[in-house]
Amino acid sequence: MNHWLLKSEPEAYSIDDLAREGETIWDGIRNYQARNYLKSAAVGDRCFFYHSSADPLGIAGLCEVTETMVVDPTQFDPSSDYFDPKSRDAEPRWHTVRVKFVEKFARVLTLHELQAAFTGDELMVVRKGNRLSVMPVNEDAARRILELAAR
DNA sequence: GCCAACGTTGGC
DNA sequence: GCCAACGTTGGC
């Protein structure tokens, strides 16, 4: 089982939204590197749910991959912000995952705490200038994040 | 294939 | 609102 970190602006979709809905298709990824990471995810992988452009900023909870290689439906929806006119039904460009809610942390594990606990090499999200919305979290970092969140 | 211009993300 | 750090686009 691998761990990932998924960013979302809570104004658009928050951990509370996922808690209420139970599961969701992680749609709207339009960056190839992020997409490629999602393509390599497996059912059962755990994902840290990160609130970006928010207060507080940081990891708000945990979810789990329940389905992989899900065709992102928004790419074919002309009314969606994520509509991609270059994508074709027979050859969709954007695949993603379905995730289910696992837990909301008792408190947000803030970016500041993550920056204090990890170097950029240990955890991508604390790297300066990092903009990726999907990134891998190695097993040592994942274990330490869960320990910090449980404190 | 290069690269300048432009757009986006996201912390601060 | 600013701006660093990219990614994308399109002319050549």
PDB file of N, CA and C in Angstrom, chain A residues 78-139:
ATOM      1  N   PRO A  78     -18.968  20.451 -21.471  1.00  0.00           N
ATOM      2  CA  PRO A  78     -18.667  21.813 -21.924  1.00  0.00           C
ATOM      3  C   PRO A  78     -18.979  22.879 -20.874  1.00  0.00           C
ATOM      4  N   SER A  79     -19.837  22.563 -19.925  1.00  0.00           N
ATOM      5  CA  SER A  79     -20.187  23.563 -18.914  1.00  0.00           C
ATOM      6  C   SER A  79     -19.231  23.536 -17.731  1.00  0.00           C
ATOM      7  N   SER A  80     -18.304  22.560 -17.731  1.00  0.00           N
ATOM      8  CA  SER A  80     -17.358  22.438 -16.614  1.00  0.00           C
ATOM      9  C   SER A  80     -16.114  23.284 -16.834  1.00  0.00           C
ATOM     10  N   ASP A  81     -15.554  23.782 -15.752  1.00  0.00           N
ATOM     11  CA  ASP A  81     -14.276  24.485 -15.820  1.00  0.00           C
ATOM     12  C   ASP A  81     -13.178  23.571 -16.341  1.00  0.00           C
ATOM     13  N   TYR A  82     -13.395  22.277 -16.205  1.00  0.00           N
ATOM     14  CA  TYR A  82     -12.361  21.297 -16.554  1.00  0.00           C
ATOM     15  C   TYR A  82     -12.582  20.660 -17.915  1.00  0.00           C
ATOM     16  N   PHE A  83     -13.531  21.209 -18.683  1.00  0.00           N
ATOM     17  CA  PHE A  83     -13.794  20.719 -20.028  1.00  0.00           C
ATOM     18  C   PHE A  83     -12.514  20.768 -20.864  1.00  0.00           C
ATOM     19  N   ASP A  84     -12.245  19.667 -21.570  1.00  0.00           N
ATOM     20  CA  ASP A  84     -11.060  19.614 -22.430  1.00  0.00           C
ATOM     21  C   ASP A  84     -11.496  19.269 -23.850  1.00  0.00           C
ATOM     22  N   PRO A  85     -11.570  20.286 -24.717  1.00  0.00           N
ATOM     23  CA  PRO A  85     -12.068  20.046 -26.076  1.00  0.00           C
ATOM     24  C   PRO A  85     -11.182  19.099 -26.876  1.00  0.00           C
ATOM     25  N   LYS A  86      -9.957  18.895 -26.404  1.00  0.00           N
ATOM     26  CA  LYS A  86      -9.049  18.012 -27.147  1.00  0.00           C
ATOM     27  C   LYS A  86      -9.183  16.555 -26.734  1.00  0.00           C
ATOM     28  N   SER A  87     -10.003  16.299 -25.729  1.00  0.00           N
ATOM     29  CA  SER A  87     -10.175  14.915 -25.285  1.00  0.00           C
ATOM     30  C   SER A  87     -11.293  14.248 -26.072  1.00  0.00           C
ATOM     31  N   ARG A  88     -11.079  12.995 -26.438  1.00  0.00           N
ATOM     32  CA  ARG A  88     -12.068  12.249 -27.222  1.00  0.00           C
ATOM     33  C   ARG A  88     -12.576  11.053 -26.410  1.00  0.00           C
ATOM     34  N   ASP A  89     -13.865  10.747 -26.623  1.00  0.00           N
ATOM     35  CA  ASP A  89     -14.476   9.611 -25.915  1.00  0.00           C
ATOM     36  C   ASP A  89     -13.642   8.342 -26.020  1.00  0.00           C
ATOM     37  N   ALA A  90     -13.140   8.098 -27.241  1.00  0.00           N
ATOM     38  CA  ALA A  90     -12.420   6.848 -27.471  1.00  0.00           C
ATOM     39  C   ALA A  90     -11.041   6.864 -26.833  1.00  0.00           C
ATOM     40  N   GLU A  91     -10.574   8.072 -26.558  1.00  0.00           N
ATOM     41  CA  GLU A  91      -9.228   8.196 -26.015  1.00  0.00           C
ATOM     42  C   GLU A  91      -9.165   9.327 -24.998  1.00  0.00           C
ATOM     43  N   PRO A  92      -9.810   9.131 -23.847  1.00  0.00           N
ATOM     44  CA  PRO A  92      -9.834  10.200 -22.849  1.00  0.00           C
ATOM     45  C   PRO A  92      -8.431  10.515 -22.355  1.00  0.00           C
ATOM     46  N   ARG A  93      -8.182  11.781 -22.106  1.00  0.00           N
ATOM     47  CA  ARG A  93      -6.856  12.202 -21.638  1.00  0.00           C
ATOM     48  C   ARG A  93      -6.696  12.088 -20.140  1.00  0.00           C
ATOM     49  N   TRP A  94      -7.824  12.282 -19.443  1.00  0.00           N
ATOM     50  CA  TRP A  94      -7.728  12.490 -18.006  1.00  0.00           C
ATOM     51  C   TRP A  94      -8.375  11.360 -17.231  1.00  0.00           C
ATOM     52  N   HIS A  95      -7.528  10.585 -16.573  1.00  0.00           N
ATOM     53  CA  HIS A  95      -7.996   9.524 -15.689  1.00  0.00           C
ATOM     54  C   HIS A  95      -7.703   9.921 -14.255  1.00  0.00           C
ATOM     55  N   THR A  96      -8.524   9.436 -13.346  1.00  0.00           N
ATOM     56  CA  THR A  96      -8.328   9.779 -11.957  1.00  0.00           C
ATOM     57  C   THR A  96      -8.724   8.590 -11.076  1.00  0.00           C
ATOM     58  N   VAL A  97      -8.948   8.851  -9.817  1.00  0.00           N
ATOM     59  CA  VAL A  97      -9.332   7.773  -8.896  1.00  0.00           C
ATOM     60  C   VAL A  97     -10.636   8.147  -8.187  1.00  0.00           C
ATOM     61  N   ARG A  98     -11.290   7.120  -7.654  1.00  0.00           N
ATOM     62  CA  ARG A  98     -12.396   7.347  -6.738  1.00  0.00           C
ATOM     63  C   ARG A  98     -11.843   7.103  -5.334  1.00  0.00           C
ATOM     64  N   VAL A  99     -12.210   7.964  -4.395  1.00  0.00           N
ATOM     65  CA  VAL A  99     -11.741   7.787  -3.019  1.00  0.00           C
ATOM     66  C   VAL A  99     -12.920   7.780  -2.063  1.00  0.00           C
ATOM     67  N   LYS A 100     -12.713   7.077  -0.924  1.00  0.00           N
ATOM     68  CA  LYS A 100     -13.735   7.109   0.124  1.00  0.00           C
ATOM     69  C   LYS A 100     -13.146   7.755   1.379  1.00  0.00           C
ATOM     70  N   PHE A 101     -14.047   8.355   2.143  1.00  0.00           N
ATOM     71  CA  PHE A 101     -13.670   8.995   3.399  1.00  0.00           C
ATOM     72  C   PHE A 101     -13.149   7.951   4.385  1.00  0.00           C
ATOM     73  N   VAL A 102     -12.046   8.263   5.051  1.00  0.00           N
ATOM     74  CA  VAL A 102     -11.552   7.387   6.122  1.00  0.00           C
ATOM     75  C   VAL A 102     -11.666   8.094   7.466  1.00  0.00           C
ATOM     76  N   GLU A 103     -11.010   9.252   7.564  1.00  0.00           N
ATOM     77  CA  GLU A 103     -11.141   9.996   8.811  1.00  0.00           C
ATOM     78  C   GLU A 103     -10.826  11.471   8.611  1.00  0.00           C
ATOM     79  N   LYS A 104     -11.414  12.260   9.486  1.00  0.00           N
ATOM     80  CA  LYS A 104     -11.043  13.667   9.586  1.00  0.00           C
ATOM     81  C   LYS A 104     -10.174  13.770  10.824  1.00  0.00           C
ATOM     82  N   PHE A 105      -9.001  14.371  10.692  1.00  0.00           N
ATOM     83  CA  PHE A 105      -8.133  14.525  11.849  1.00  0.00           C
ATOM     84  C   PHE A 105      -8.806  15.417  12.889  1.00  0.00           C
ATOM     85  N   ALA A 106      -8.474  15.197  14.158  1.00  0.00           N
ATOM     86  CA  ALA A 106      -9.047  15.984  15.252  1.00  0.00           C
ATOM     87  C   ALA A 106      -8.748  17.472  15.047  1.00  0.00           C
ATOM     88  N   ARG A 107      -7.607  17.723  14.416  1.00  0.00           N
ATOM     89  CA  ARG A 107      -7.248  19.103  14.062  1.00  0.00           C
ATOM     90  C   ARG A 107      -6.426  19.030  12.788  1.00  0.00           C
ATOM     91  N   VAL A 108      -6.380  20.129  12.048  1.00  0.00           N
ATOM     92  CA  VAL A 108      -5.575  20.172  10.826  1.00  0.00           C
ATOM     93  C   VAL A 108      -4.094  20.131  11.203  1.00  0.00           C
ATOM     94  N   LEU A 109      -3.378  19.215  10.580  1.00  0.00           N
ATOM     95  CA  LEU A 109      -1.925  19.169  10.752  1.00  0.00           C
ATOM     96  C   LEU A 109      -1.357  20.223   9.804  1.00  0.00           C
ATOM     97  N   THR A 110      -0.938  21.348  10.370  1.00  0.00           N
ATOM     98  CA  THR A 110      -0.665  22.518   9.534  1.00  0.00           C
ATOM     99  C   THR A 110       0.612  22.397   8.718  1.00  0.00           C
ATOM    100  N   LEU A 111       0.644  23.182   7.640  1.00  0.00           N
ATOM    101  CA  LEU A 111       1.840  23.241   6.806  1.00  0.00           C
ATOM    102  C   LEU A 111       3.051  23.649   7.646  1.00  0.00           C
ATOM    103  N   HIS A 112       2.845  24.564   8.589  1.00  0.00           N
ATOM    104  CA  HIS A 112       3.956  25.001   9.445  1.00  0.00           C
ATOM    105  C   HIS A 112       4.528  23.826  10.242  1.00  0.00           C
ATOM    106  N   GLU A 113       3.643  22.978  10.771  1.00  0.00           N
ATOM    107  CA  GLU A 113       4.117  21.806  11.509  1.00  0.00           C
ATOM    108  C   GLU A 113       4.854  20.845  10.579  1.00  0.00           C
ATOM    109  N   LEU A 114       4.321  20.694   9.371  1.00  0.00           N
ATOM    110  CA  LEU A 114       4.969  19.806   8.409  1.00  0.00           C
ATOM    111  C   LEU A 114       6.343  20.349   8.031  1.00  0.00           C
ATOM    112  N   GLN A 115       6.425  21.665   7.865  1.00  0.00           N
ATOM    113  CA  GLN A 115       7.705  22.290   7.518  1.00  0.00           C
ATOM    114  C   GLN A 115       8.722  22.116   8.646  1.00  0.00           C
ATOM    115  N   ALA A 116       8.214  22.125   9.894  1.00  0.00           N
ATOM    116  CA  ALA A 116       9.113  21.954  11.035  1.00  0.00           C
ATOM    117  C   ALA A 116       9.580  20.509  11.154  1.00  0.00           C
ATOM    118  N   ALA A 117       8.756  19.576  10.714  1.00  0.00           N
ATOM    119  CA  ALA A 117       9.036  18.154  10.929  1.00  0.00           C
ATOM    120  C   ALA A 117       9.769  17.485   9.761  1.00  0.00           C
ATOM    121  N   PHE A 118       9.623  18.050   8.570  1.00  0.00           N
ATOM    122  CA  PHE A 118      10.173  17.384   7.385  1.00  0.00           C
ATOM    123  C   PHE A 118      11.025  18.312   6.532  1.00  0.00           C
ATOM    124  N   THR A 119      12.030  17.740   5.898  1.00  0.00           N
ATOM    125  CA  THR A 119      12.753  18.468   4.850  1.00  0.00           C
ATOM    126  C   THR A 119      12.022  18.253   3.525  1.00  0.00           C
ATOM    127  N   GLY A 120      12.365  19.073   2.547  1.00  0.00           N
ATOM    128  CA  GLY A 120      11.768  18.948   1.225  1.00  0.00           C
ATOM    129  C   GLY A 120      12.030  17.595   0.582  1.00  0.00           C
ATOM    130  N   ASP A 121      13.155  16.996   0.938  1.00  0.00           N
ATOM    131  CA  ASP A 121      13.466  15.674   0.394  1.00  0.00           C
ATOM    132  C   ASP A 121      12.593  14.599   1.017  1.00  0.00           C
ATOM    133  N   GLU A 122      12.206  14.822   2.258  1.00  0.00           N
ATOM    134  CA  GLU A 122      11.396  13.824   2.965  1.00  0.00           C
ATOM    135  C   GLU A 122       9.916  13.905   2.605  1.00  0.00           C
ATOM    136  N   LEU A 123       9.470  15.118   2.308  1.00  0.00           N
ATOM    137  CA  LEU A 123       8.048  15.327   2.029  1.00  0.00           C
ATOM    138  C   LEU A 123       7.889  16.446   1.004  1.00  0.00           C
ATOM    139  N   MET A 124       7.417  16.065  -0.179  1.00  0.00           N
ATOM    140  CA  MET A 124       7.352  16.985  -1.321  1.00  0.00           C
ATOM    141  C   MET A 124       6.571  18.265  -1.038  1.00  0.00           C
ATOM    142  N   VAL A 125       5.510  18.167  -0.257  1.00  0.00           N
ATOM    143  CA  VAL A 125       4.613  19.316  -0.100  1.00  0.00           C
ATOM    144  C   VAL A 125       5.284  20.488   0.615  1.00  0.00           C
ATOM    145  N   VAL A 126       6.364  20.217   1.358  1.00  0.00           N
ATOM    146  CA  VAL A 126       7.039  21.321   2.042  1.00  0.00           C
ATOM    147  C   VAL A 126       8.163  21.916   1.186  1.00  0.00           C
ATOM    148  N   ARG A 127       8.315  21.377  -0.011  1.00  0.00           N
ATOM    149  CA  ARG A 127       9.339  21.901  -0.910  1.00  0.00           C
ATOM    150  C   ARG A 127       8.929  23.271  -1.427  1.00  0.00           C
ATOM    151  N   LYS A 128       9.865  24.220  -1.409  1.00  0.00           N
ATOM    152  CA  LYS A 128       9.578  25.570  -1.875  1.00  0.00           C
ATOM    153  C   LYS A 128       9.149  25.551  -3.333  1.00  0.00           C
ATOM    154  N   GLY A 129       8.110  26.306  -3.625  1.00  0.00           N
ATOM    155  CA  GLY A 129       7.661  26.426  -5.003  1.00  0.00           C
ATOM    156  C   GLY A 129       6.833  25.256  -5.501  1.00  0.00           C
ATOM    157  N   ASN A 130       6.618  24.284  -4.612  1.00  0.00           N
ATOM    158  CA  ASN A 130       5.848  23.114  -5.029  1.00  0.00           C
ATOM    159  C   ASN A 130       4.410  23.476  -5.389  1.00  0.00           C
ATOM    160  N   ARG A 131       3.971  23.021  -6.569  1.00  0.00           N
ATOM    161  CA  ARG A 131       2.609  23.342  -7.000  1.00  0.00           C
ATOM    162  C   ARG A 131       1.795  22.112  -7.339  1.00  0.00           C
ATOM    163  N   LEU A 132       2.422  20.951  -7.318  1.00  0.00           N
ATOM    164  CA  LEU A 132       1.714  19.746  -7.708  1.00  0.00           C
ATOM    165  C   LEU A 132       0.525  19.490  -6.783  1.00  0.00           C
ATOM    166  N   SER A 133      -0.581  19.027  -7.355  1.00  0.00           N
ATOM    167  CA  SER A 133      -1.766  18.802  -6.534  1.00  0.00           C
ATOM    168  C   SER A 133      -1.916  17.338  -6.140  1.00  0.00           C
ATOM    169  N   VAL A 134      -1.065  16.486  -6.730  1.00  0.00           N
ATOM    170  CA  VAL A 134      -1.027  15.073  -6.356  1.00  0.00           C
ATOM    171  C   VAL A 134       0.425  14.685  -6.200  1.00  0.00           C
ATOM    172  N   MET A 135       0.789  14.153  -5.048  1.00  0.00           N
ATOM    173  CA  MET A 135       2.180  13.750  -4.900  1.00  0.00           C
ATOM    174  C   MET A 135       2.317  12.544  -3.989  1.00  0.00           C
ATOM    175  N   PRO A 136       3.367  11.758  -4.222  1.00  0.00           N
ATOM    176  CA  PRO A 136       3.568  10.574  -3.393  1.00  0.00           C
ATOM    177  C   PRO A 136       4.100  10.955  -2.021  1.00  0.00           C
ATOM    178  N   VAL A 137       3.773  10.156  -1.031  1.00  0.00           N
ATOM    179  CA  VAL A 137       4.303  10.323   0.331  1.00  0.00           C
ATOM    180  C   VAL A 137       4.944   8.989   0.694  1.00  0.00           C
ATOM    181  N   ASN A 138       6.230   8.988   0.982  1.00  0.00           N
ATOM    182  CA  ASN A 138       6.876   7.709   1.266  1.00  0.00           C
ATOM    183  C   ASN A 138       6.414   7.144   2.613  1.00  0.00           C
ATOM    184  N   GLU A 139       6.672   5.881   2.832  1.00  0.00           N
ATOM    185  CA  GLU A 139       6.063   5.197   3.974  1.00  0.00           C
ATOM    186  C   GLU A 139       6.549   5.718   5.318  1.00  0.00           C
TER     187      GLU A 139
END
